[in-house]
C-alpha positions as a printed Julia matrix, in Angstrom:
154×3 Matrix{Float64}:
 -27.46  -11.46  79.6
 -28.54  -11.91  76.12
 -26.39   -8.98  75.18
 -23.47  -10.47  76.91
 -23.77  -13.79  75.15
 -24.2   -12.05  71.82
 -21.1   -10.04  72.48
 -19.28  -13.07  73.51
 -20.31  -14.92  70.23
 -19.47  -12.03  68.05
 -16.02  -11.72  69.67
 -15.33  -15.47  69.16
 -16.57  -15.31  65.51
 -14.29  -12.3   64.69
 -11.28  -13.88  66.19
 -11.52  -16.76  63.97
 -11.55  -14.49  60.89
  -7.94  -13.2   61.36
  -6.24  -16.6   61.45
  -3.4   -14.92  63.11
  -1.67  -13.46  60.25
  -1.19   -9.97  59.44
  -2.7    -8.92  56.09
  -0.09   -8.72  53.26
  -0.11   -6.06  50.49
  -0.93   -7.1   46.84
   1.86   -7.26  44.51
   1.96   -7.03  40.73
   2.54  -10.3   39.03
   2.99  -10.04  35.46
   1.33  -12.49  33.14
   3.37  -15.24  31.87
   4.71  -14.95  28.47
   2.57  -16.78  25.95
   3.24  -18.71  22.58
   1.07  -19.07  19.55
   1.99  -22.1   17.34
   1.46  -21.16  13.73
   1.96  -22.88  10.46
   5.34  -23.08   8.65
   6.46  -24.16  11.4
   6.43  -20.79  13.03
   6.15  -19.84  16.52
   5.19  -16.5   17.9
   6.12  -15.69  21.51
   3.94  -12.62  22.75
   3.42  -10.54  25.9
   1.65   -7.3   26.71
   2.67   -5.54  29.95
   2.54   -2.2   31.48
   5.56   -0.1   30.72
   5.86    0.62  34.53
   6.39   -2.97  35.12
   9.8    -2.72  33.09
  13.07   -1.88  34.44
  14.62    1.39  33.18
  17.41   -0.66  31.53
  14.69   -2.73  29.32
  13.05    0.42  28.54
  16.13    1.85  27.25
  16.96   -1.25  25.39
  13.46   -1.12  23.61
  13.82    2.75  23.26
  10.51    3.49  25.14
   9.36    5.63  27.92
   7.89    4.06  30.99
   4.34    5.52  31.58
   1.38    4.75  33.58
  -1.24    4.83  30.54
   0.97    2.6   28.3
   1.71   -1.21  27.74
   4.43   -2.69  25.68
   3.35   -5.32  23.22
   6.24   -7.77  22.33
   5.94  -10.34  19.56
   9.03  -12.49  18.77
   9.05  -14.71  15.84
  10.95  -18.04  16.1
  11.4   -21.16  14.14
  12.4   -24.74  15.59
  16.0   -25.36  15.48
  17.92  -28.49  14.83
  18.1   -29.37  18.48
  14.79  -29.9   20.34
  13.84  -27.06  22.32
  16.08  -24.78  20.43
  14.81  -21.85  18.45
  16.01  -19.5   15.77
  14.92  -16.23  14.59
  12.24  -16.07  11.87
  11.85  -13.36   9.35
   8.44  -11.75   9.12
   6.19   -8.77   9.58
   3.99   -8.25  12.61
   0.7    -6.15  12.51
  -1.36   -5.57  15.45
  -4.68   -3.86  16.63
  -5.99   -3.53  20.22
  -9.57   -3.3   21.34
 -11.04   -2.63  24.9
 -14.22   -3.68  26.32
 -15.81   -0.34  25.56
 -15.21   -1.01  21.86
 -12.47    1.38  21.44
  -9.84    0.21  18.85
  -6.41    1.27  18.26
  -3.8     0.32  15.35
  -0.57   -0.57  17.05
   2.51    0.73  15.35
   4.87   -2.2   15.36
   8.63   -2.03  14.78
  11.48   -4.53  14.98
  14.09   -4.09  17.45
  17.26   -6.03  17.97
  17.89   -7.73  21.21
  21.15   -9.59  21.37
  20.93  -12.36  18.75
  17.16  -12.03  18.45
  14.67   -9.7   16.76
  11.52   -8.52  18.81
   8.66   -6.76  17.2
   7.36   -4.23  19.68
   4.42   -1.67  19.81
   2.74    0.69  22.58
  -0.93    0.19  23.63
  -2.68    2.96  25.42
  -4.51    1.42  28.47
  -6.49    2.47  31.3
  -6.87    1.37  34.99
  -8.85   -2.1   35.18
  -8.73   -2.08  31.42
  -9.41   -5.46  29.64
  -7.69   -5.31  26.29
  -7.79   -7.86  23.32
  -4.99   -7.86  20.95
  -5.4    -9.25  17.42
  -1.95  -10.11  15.68
  -1.22  -10.72  12.0
   2.02  -12.23  10.9
   3.22  -12.22   7.46
   5.81  -14.67   6.92
   6.9   -17.54   4.55
   4.62  -16.04   1.87
   1.38  -16.3    4.01
  -0.55  -14.3    6.6
  -1.58  -16.03   9.91
  -3.48  -14.68  12.9
  -3.84  -15.06  16.5
  -5.38  -13.12  19.38
  -5.2   -12.92  23.18
  -6.61  -10.87  25.98
  -4.9    -9.15  29.01
  -6.54   -7.68  31.96
  -5.06   -4.61  33.76
């Protein structure tokens, strides 16, 4: 009798866990592009994303190969335009360094790439599965050097 009551209680408890919905597979959600407001006024739009998350067309546009162990760092320098919300290309040099939680550091070779009317500064970062990477960015523009950093989890 006790075994039957326990089985009934366990069945009822498990039935409530399912919620009647089938499990859904996890999907990659890229991080939202971020912005650093610097002095000048200067704004840096930046992102770091796995190269496999890029389409073949975007990879070709940037002149890179998609790879499981690589992420693309993109930094775009902009200045406010005459109209609110409008931005124009800002001249400058971008330097970057990556560091993971194990303390491994890598200098990121940045290069300027034209994308339509804009210029993006891009570089490749070696990443591992479930890696946490901290990026330190230095921007040389308008006669000064400014810095910002951010972190991405893979």
